[in-house]
mmCIF file of C-alpha atoms in Angstrom:
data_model
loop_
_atom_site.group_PDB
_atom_site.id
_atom_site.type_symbol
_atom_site.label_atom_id
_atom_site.label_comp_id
_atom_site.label_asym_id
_atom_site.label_seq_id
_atom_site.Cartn_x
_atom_site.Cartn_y
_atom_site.Cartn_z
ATOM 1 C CA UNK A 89 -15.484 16.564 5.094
ATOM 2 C CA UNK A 90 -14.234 14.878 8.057
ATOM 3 C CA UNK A 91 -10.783 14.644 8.883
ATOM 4 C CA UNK A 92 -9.779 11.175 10.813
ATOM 5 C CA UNK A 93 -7.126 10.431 13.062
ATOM 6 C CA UNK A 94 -6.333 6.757 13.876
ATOM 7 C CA UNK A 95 -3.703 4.957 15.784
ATOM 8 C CA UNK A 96 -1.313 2.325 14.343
ATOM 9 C CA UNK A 97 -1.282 -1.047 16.189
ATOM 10 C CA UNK A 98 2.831 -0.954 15.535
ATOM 11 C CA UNK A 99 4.665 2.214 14.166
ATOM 12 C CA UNK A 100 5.023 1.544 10.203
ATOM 13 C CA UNK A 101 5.923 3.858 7.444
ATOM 14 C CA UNK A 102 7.516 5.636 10.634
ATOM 15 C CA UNK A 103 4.266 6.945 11.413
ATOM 16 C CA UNK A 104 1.882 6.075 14.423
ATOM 17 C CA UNK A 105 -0.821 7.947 14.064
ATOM 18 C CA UNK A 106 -2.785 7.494 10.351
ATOM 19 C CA UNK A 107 -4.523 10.831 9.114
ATOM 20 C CA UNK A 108 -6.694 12.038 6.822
ATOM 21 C CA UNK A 109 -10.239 13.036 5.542
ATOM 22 C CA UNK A 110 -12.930 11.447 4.433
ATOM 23 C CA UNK A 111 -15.633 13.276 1.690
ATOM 24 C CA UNK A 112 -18.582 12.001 0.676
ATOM 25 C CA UNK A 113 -19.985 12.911 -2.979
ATOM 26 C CA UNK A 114 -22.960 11.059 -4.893
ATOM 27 C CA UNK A 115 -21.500 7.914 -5.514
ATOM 28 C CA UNK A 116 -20.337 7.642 -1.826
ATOM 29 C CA UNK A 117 -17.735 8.145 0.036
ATOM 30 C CA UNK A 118 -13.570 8.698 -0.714
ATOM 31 C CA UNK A 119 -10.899 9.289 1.517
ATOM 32 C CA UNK A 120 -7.813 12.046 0.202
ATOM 33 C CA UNK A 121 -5.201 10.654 2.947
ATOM 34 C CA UNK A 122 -1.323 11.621 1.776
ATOM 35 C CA UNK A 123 1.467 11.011 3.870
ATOM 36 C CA UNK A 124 2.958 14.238 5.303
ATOM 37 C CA UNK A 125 6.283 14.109 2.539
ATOM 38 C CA UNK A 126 4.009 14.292 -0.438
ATOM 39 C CA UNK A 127 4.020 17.545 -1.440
ATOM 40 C CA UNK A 128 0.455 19.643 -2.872
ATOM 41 C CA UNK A 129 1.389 18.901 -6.389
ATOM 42 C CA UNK A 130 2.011 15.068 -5.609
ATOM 43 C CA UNK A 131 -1.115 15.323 -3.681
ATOM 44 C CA UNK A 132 -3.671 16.052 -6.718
ATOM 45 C CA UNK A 133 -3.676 12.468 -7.209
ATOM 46 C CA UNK A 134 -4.882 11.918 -3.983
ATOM 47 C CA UNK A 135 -7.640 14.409 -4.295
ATOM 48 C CA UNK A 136 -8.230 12.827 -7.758
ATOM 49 C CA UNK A 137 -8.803 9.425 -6.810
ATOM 50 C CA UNK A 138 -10.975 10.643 -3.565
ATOM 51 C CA UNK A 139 -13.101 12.454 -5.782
ATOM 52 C CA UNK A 140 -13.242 9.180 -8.354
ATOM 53 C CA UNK A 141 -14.775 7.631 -5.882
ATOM 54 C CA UNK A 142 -17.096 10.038 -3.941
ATOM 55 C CA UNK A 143 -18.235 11.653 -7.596
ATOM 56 C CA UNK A 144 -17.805 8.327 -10.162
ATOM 57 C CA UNK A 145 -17.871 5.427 -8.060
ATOM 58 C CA UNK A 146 -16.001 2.188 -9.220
ATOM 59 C CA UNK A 147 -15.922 -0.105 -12.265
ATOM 60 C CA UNK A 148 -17.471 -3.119 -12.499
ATOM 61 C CA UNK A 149 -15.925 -6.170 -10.722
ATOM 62 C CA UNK A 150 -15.395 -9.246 -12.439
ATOM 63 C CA UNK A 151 -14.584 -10.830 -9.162
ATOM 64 C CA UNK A 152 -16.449 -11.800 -6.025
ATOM 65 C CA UNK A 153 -12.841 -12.022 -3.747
ATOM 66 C CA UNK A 154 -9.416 -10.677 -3.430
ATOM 67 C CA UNK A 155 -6.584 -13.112 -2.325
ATOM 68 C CA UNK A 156 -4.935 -10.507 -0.251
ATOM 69 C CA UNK A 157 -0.679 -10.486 1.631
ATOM 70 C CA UNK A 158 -0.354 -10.283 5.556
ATOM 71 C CA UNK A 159 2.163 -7.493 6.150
ATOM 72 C CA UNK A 160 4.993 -8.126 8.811
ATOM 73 C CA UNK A 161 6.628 -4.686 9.487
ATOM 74 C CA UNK A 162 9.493 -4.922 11.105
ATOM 75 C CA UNK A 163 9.165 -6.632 14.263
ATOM 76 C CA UNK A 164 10.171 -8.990 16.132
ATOM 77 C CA UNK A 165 10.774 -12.639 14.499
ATOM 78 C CA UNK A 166 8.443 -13.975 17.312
ATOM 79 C CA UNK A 167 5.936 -10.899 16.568
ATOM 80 C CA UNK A 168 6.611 -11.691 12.908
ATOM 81 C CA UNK A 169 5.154 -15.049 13.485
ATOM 82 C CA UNK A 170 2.020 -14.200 15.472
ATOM 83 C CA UNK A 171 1.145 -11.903 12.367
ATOM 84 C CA UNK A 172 1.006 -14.181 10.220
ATOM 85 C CA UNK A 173 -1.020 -16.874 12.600
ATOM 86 C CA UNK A 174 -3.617 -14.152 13.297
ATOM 87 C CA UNK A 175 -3.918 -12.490 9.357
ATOM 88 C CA UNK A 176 -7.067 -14.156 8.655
ATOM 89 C CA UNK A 177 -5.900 -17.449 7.121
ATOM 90 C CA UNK A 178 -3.363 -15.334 4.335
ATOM 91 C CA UNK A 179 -0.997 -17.053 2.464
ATOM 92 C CA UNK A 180 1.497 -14.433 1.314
ATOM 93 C CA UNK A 181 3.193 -12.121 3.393
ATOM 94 C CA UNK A 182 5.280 -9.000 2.634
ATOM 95 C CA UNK A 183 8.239 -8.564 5.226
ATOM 96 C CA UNK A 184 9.555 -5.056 5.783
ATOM 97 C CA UNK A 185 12.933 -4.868 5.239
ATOM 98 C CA UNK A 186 16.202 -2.496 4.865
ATOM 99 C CA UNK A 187 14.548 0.068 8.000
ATOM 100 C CA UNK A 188 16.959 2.137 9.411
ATOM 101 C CA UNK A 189 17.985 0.721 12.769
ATOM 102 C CA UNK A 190 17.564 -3.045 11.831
ATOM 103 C CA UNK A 191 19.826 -5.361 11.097
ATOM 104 C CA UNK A 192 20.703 -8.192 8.697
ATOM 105 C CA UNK A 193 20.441 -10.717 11.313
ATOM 106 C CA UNK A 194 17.280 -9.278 12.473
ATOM 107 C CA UNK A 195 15.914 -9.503 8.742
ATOM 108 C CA UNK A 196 16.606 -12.840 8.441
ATOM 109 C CA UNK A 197 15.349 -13.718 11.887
ATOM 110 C CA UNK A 198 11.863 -12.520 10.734
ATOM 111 C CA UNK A 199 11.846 -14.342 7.730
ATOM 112 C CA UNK A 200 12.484 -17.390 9.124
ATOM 113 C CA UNK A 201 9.960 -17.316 11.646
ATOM 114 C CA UNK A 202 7.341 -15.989 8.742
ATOM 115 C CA UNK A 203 8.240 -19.195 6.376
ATOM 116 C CA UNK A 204 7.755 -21.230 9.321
ATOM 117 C CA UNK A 205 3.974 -19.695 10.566
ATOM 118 C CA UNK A 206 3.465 -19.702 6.657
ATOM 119 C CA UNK A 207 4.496 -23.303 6.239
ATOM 120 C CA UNK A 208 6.259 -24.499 2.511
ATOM 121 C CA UNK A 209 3.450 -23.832 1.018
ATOM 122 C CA UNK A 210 3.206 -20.155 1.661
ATOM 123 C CA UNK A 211 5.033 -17.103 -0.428
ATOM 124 C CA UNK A 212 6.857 -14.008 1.317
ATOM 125 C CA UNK A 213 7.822 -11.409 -0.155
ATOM 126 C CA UNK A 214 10.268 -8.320 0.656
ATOM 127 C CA UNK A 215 9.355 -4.577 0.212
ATOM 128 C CA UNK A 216 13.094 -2.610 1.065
ATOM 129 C CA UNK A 217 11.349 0.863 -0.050
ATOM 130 C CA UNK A 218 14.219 1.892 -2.327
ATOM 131 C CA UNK A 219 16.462 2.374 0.628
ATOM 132 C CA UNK A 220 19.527 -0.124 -1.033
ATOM 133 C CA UNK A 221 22.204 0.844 -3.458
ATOM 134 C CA UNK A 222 23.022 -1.658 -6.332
ATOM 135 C CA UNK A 223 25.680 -3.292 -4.605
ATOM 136 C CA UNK A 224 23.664 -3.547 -0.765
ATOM 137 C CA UNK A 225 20.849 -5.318 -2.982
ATOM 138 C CA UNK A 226 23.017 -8.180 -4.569
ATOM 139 C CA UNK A 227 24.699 -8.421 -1.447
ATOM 140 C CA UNK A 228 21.547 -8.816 0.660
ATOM 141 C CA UNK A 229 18.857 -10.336 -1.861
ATOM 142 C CA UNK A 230 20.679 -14.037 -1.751
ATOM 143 C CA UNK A 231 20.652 -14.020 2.002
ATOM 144 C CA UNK A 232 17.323 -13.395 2.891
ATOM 145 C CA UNK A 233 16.282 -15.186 -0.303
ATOM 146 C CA UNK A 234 17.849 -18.600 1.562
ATOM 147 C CA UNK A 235 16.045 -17.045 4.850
ATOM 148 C CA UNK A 236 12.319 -17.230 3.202
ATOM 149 C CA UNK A 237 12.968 -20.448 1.977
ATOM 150 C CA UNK A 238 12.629 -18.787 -1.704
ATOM 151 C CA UNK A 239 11.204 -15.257 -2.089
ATOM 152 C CA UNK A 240 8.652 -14.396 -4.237
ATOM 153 C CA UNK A 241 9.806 -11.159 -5.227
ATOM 154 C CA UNK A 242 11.596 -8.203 -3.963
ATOM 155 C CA UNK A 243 9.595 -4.714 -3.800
ATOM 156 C CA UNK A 244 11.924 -1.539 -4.677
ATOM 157 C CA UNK A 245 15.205 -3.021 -3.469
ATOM 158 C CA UNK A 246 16.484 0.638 -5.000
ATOM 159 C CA UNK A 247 15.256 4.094 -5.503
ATOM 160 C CA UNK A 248 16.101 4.791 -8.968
ATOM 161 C CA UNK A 249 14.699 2.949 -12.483
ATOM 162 C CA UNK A 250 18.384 2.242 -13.784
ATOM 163 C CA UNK A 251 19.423 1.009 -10.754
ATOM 164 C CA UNK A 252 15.935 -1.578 -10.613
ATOM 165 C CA UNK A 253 16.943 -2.559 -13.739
ATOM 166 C CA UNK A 254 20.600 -3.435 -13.314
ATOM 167 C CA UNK A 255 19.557 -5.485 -10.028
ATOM 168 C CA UNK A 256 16.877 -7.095 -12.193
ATOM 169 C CA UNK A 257 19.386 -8.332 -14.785
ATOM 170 C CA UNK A 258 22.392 -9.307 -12.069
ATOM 171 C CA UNK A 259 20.347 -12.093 -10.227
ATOM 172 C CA UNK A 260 17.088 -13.872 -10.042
ATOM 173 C CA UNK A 261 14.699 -13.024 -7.472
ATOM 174 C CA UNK A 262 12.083 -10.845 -9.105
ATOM 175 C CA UNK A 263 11.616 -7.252 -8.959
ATOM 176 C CA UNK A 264 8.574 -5.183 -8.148
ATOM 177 C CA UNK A 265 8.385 -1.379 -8.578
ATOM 178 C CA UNK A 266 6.215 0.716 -6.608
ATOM 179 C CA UNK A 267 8.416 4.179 -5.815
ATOM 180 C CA UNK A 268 8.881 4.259 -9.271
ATOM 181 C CA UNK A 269 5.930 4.101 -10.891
ATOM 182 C CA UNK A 270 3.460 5.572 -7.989
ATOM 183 C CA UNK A 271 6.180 8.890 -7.162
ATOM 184 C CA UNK A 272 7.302 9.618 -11.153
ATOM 185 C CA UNK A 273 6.848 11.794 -13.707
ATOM 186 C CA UNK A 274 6.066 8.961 -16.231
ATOM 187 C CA UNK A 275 4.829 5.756 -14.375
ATOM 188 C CA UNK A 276 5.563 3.922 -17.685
ATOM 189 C CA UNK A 277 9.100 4.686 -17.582
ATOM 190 C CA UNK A 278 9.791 1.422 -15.359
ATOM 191 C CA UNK A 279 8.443 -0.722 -17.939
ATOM 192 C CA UNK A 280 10.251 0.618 -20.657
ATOM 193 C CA UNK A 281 13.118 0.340 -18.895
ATOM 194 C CA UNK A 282 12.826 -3.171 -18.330
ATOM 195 C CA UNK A 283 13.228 -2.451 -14.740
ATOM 196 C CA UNK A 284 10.514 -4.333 -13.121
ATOM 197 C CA UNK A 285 8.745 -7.676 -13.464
ATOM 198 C CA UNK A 286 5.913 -6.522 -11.599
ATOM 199 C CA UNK A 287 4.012 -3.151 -10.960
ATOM 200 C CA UNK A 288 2.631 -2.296 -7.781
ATOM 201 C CA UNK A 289 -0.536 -0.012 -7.963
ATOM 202 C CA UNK A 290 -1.674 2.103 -5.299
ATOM 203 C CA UNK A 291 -5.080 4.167 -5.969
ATOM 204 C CA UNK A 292 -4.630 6.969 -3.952
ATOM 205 C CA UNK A 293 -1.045 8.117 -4.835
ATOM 206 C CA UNK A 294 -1.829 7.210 -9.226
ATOM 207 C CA UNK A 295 -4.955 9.315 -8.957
ATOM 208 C CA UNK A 296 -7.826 6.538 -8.843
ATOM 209 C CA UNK A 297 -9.032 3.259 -10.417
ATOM 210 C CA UNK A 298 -9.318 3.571 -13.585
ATOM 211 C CA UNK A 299 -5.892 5.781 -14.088
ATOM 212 C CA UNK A 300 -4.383 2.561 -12.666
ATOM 213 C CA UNK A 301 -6.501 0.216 -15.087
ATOM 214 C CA UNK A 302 -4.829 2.560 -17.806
ATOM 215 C CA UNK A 303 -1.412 1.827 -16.644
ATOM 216 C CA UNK A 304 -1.729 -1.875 -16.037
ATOM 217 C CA UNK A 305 -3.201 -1.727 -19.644
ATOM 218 C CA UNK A 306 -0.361 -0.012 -21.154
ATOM 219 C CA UNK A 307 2.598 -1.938 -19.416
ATOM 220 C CA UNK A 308 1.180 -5.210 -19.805
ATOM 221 C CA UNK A 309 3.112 -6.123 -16.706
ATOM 222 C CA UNK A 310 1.747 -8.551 -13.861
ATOM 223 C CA UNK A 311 0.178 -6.157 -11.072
ATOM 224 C CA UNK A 312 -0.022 -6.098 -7.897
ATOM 225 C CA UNK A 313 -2.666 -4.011 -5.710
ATOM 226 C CA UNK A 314 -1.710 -2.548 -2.506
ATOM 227 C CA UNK A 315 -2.637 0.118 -0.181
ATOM 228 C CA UNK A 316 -1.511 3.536 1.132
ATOM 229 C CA UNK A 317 -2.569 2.537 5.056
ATOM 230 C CA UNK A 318 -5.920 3.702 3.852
ATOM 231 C CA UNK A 319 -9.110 3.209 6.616
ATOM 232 C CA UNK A 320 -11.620 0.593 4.691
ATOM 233 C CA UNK A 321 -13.161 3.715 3.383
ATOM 234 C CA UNK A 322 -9.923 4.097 1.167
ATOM 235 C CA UNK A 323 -9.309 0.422 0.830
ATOM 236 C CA UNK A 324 -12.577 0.066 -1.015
ATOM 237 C CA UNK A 325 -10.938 1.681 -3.585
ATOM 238 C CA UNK A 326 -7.939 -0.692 -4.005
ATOM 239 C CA UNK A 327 -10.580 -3.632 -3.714
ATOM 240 C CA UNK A 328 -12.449 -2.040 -6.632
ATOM 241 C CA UNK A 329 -8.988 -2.203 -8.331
ATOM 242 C CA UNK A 330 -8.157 -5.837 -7.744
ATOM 243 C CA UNK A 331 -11.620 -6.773 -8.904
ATOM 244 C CA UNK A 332 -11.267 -5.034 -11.871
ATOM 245 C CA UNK A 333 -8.333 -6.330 -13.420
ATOM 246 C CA UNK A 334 -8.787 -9.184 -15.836
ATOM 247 C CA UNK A 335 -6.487 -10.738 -14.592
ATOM 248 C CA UNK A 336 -4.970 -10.964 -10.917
ATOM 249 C CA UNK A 337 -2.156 -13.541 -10.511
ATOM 250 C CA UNK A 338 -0.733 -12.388 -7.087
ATOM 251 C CA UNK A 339 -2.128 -11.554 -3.411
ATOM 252 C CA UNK A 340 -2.924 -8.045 -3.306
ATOM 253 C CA UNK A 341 -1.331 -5.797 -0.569
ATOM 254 C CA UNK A 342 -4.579 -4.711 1.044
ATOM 255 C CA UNK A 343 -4.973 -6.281 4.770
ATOM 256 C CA UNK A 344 -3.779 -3.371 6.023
ATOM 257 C CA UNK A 345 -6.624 -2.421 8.315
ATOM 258 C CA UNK A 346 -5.173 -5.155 10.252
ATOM 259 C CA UNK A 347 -2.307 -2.207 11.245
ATOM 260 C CA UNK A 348 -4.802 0.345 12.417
ATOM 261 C CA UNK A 349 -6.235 0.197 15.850
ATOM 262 C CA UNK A 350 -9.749 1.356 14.907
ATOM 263 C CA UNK A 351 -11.668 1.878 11.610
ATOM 264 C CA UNK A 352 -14.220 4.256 10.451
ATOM 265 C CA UNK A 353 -16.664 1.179 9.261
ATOM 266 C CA UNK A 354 -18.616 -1.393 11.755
ATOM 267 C CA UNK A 355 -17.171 -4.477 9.594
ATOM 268 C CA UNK A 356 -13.834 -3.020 8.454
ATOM 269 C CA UNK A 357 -12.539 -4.884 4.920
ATOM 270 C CA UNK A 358 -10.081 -7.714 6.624
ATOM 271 C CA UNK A 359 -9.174 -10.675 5.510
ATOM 272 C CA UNK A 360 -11.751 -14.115 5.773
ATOM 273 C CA UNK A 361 -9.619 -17.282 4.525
ATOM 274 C CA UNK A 362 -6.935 -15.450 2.880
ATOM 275 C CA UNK A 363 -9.235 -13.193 1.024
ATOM 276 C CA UNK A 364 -11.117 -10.053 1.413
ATOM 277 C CA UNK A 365 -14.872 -9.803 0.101
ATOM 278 C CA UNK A 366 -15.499 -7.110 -2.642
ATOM 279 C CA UNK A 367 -17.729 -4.931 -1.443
ATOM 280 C CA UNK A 368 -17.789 -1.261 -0.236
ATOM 281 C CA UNK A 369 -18.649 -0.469 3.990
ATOM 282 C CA UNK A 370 -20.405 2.941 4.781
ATOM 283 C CA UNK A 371 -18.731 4.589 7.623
ATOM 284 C CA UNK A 372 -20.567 4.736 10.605
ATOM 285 C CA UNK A 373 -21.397 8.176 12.513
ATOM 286 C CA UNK A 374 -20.064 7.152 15.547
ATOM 287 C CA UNK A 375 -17.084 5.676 14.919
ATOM 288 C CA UNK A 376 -15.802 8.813 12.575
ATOM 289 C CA UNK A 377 -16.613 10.945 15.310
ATOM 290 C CA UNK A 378 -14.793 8.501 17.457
ATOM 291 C CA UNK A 379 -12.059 8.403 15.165
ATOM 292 C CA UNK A 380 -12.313 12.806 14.846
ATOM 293 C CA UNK A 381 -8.707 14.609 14.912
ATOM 294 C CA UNK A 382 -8.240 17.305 17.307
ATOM 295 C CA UNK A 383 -8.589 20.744 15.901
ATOM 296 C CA UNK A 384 -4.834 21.928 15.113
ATOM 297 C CA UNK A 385 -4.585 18.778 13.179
ATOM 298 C CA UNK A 386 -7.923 19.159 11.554
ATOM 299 C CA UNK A 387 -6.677 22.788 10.420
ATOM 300 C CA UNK A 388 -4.002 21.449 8.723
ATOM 301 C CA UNK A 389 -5.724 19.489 6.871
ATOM 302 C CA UNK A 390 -8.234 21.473 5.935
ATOM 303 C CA UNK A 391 -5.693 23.724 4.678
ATOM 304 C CA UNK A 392 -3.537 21.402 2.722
ATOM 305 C CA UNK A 393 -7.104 19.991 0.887
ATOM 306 C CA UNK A 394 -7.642 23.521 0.038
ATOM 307 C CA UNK A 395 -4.249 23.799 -1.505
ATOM 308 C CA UNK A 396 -4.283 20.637 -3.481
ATOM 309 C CA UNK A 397 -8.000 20.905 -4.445
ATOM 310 C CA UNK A 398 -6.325 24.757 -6.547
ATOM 311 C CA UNK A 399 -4.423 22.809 -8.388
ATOM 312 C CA UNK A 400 -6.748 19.926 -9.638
ATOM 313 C CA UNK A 401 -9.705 22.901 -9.744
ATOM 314 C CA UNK A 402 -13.324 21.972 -10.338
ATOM 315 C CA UNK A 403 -14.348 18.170 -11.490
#
């Protein structure tokens, strides 16, 4: 196992430093990388989709590219614009939103100046990470719907399912659950609910490709792939998703190498024309030994695998 250790270009998640480990099994290589407030139990799926992919590999692909979202954290509406310039020709871009510290105005300011690098053509989205009461969410969703010149949906305006549902039902713009189906008990419950008109589907935190193939599967809902800030080592895995899926009808949220100052691979998986090639990069010695976390935070690590590889126990 190595554990990693790489820099954000621009704090996000409110982290600036990504972590985690890579392992490498027979079918290659998988990366266990939770954020620090996932707990060991929450964590199995983690370890579970790691060792999907470094023990199983992937499922066949029945496509060659994945049309892939720039994503604008929050920045600077002239920032905001050079993102989207230098995303490697994307169309779609997901706008952080509803971050402690930022304002309305601010929010608004962004999204203007990512419909205009975007051009009419283009579709934003919002991704508000559950952070908005009912009320906040009807109060703010019209707004910055004018600001993107139309939004193409809003991700987890709320925390809770009934409250996605009864922001769902009181206006238009459509809503996308990721909170609450990649952090619950029952990742159906959202769809049963009514709650969402589109699933997001991270590997790492739903315990691997084909546990997210079941879910699409069983919701029937539209999906969208993202990432967990994965190196390309972990983003293989959500490219394995998106080229799984019969059928794929929006960008997927994987460009996010672009946030990471470094990568573990020599030709990292970032966007070319809006899309990212499916295909899986080997690490390279060098740069995970370039990319090597100092010892205290290796321990940890080490120690919280440990933990969380007792409760999945052997494969």
């Amino acid at each position: 196992m190595h554990v990693f250790a790489i820099p954000m270009r621009t704090r996000f998640r409110r982290i600036d430093v990504r972590e985690g480990v890579l392992v490498r099994g027979d079918a290659g290589w998988g990366e266990f990388s939770p954020f620090w407030d996932y707990d060991d139990a929450e964590s199995a799926a983690w370890w579970r989709a790691a060792r999907e992919a470094s023990e199983l590999g992937f499922p066949e692909p029945v496509r060659e590219r994945v049309p892939v979202n720039v994503t604008i954290p929050v920045v600077a509406a002239e920032r905001a614009g050079e993102l989207v310039r230098a995303s490697g020709g994307c169309t779609t871009a997901k706008v952080k939103v509803a971050e402690p510290g930022d304002s309305l105005a601010k929010e608004v300011e962004r999204l203007e100046a990512v419909r205009e690098a975007l051009g009419p053509s283009g579709r934003v989205r919002i991704d508000a990470n559950g952070a908005w009461d009912v009320d906040t969410a009807l109060a703010r969703l019209p707004v910055l719907d004018r600001a993107a010149g139309g939004l193409e949906y809003v991700e987890q305006p709320c925390a809770s399912v009934p409250e996605l549902a009864e922001v769902r039902r009181r206006q238009s713009v459509l809503v996308a659950a990721d909170e609450s189906v990649r952090r619950a008990e029952d990742p159906l419950a959202v769809a049963r609910a009514e709650a969402a008109d589109v699933l997001v589907l991270k590997v790492q935190p739903l315990g691997g490709v084909r546990a997210c193939l079941r879910i699409a599967e069983a919701t029937g809902l539209p999906v969208v792939v993202s990432s967990a800030l994965e190196t390309s080592v972990g983003l293989a895995a959500g490219i394995a998703l998106a080229a799984a899926l019969p059928d794929l009808p929006f960008a997927s949220g994987l460009a996010t190498a672009q946030l990471l100052e470094g990568d573990v691979v020599a030709q990292p998986l970032l966007p070319e024309g809006g899309s990212i090639p499916v295909r899986r990069p080997e690490p390279e010695p060098e740069l995970v030994e370039a990319a090597r976390a100092d010892e205290e935070t290796a321990g940890r690590w080490r120690d919280r695998l440990a933990r969380v590889q007792g409760i999945v126990g052997p494969s």
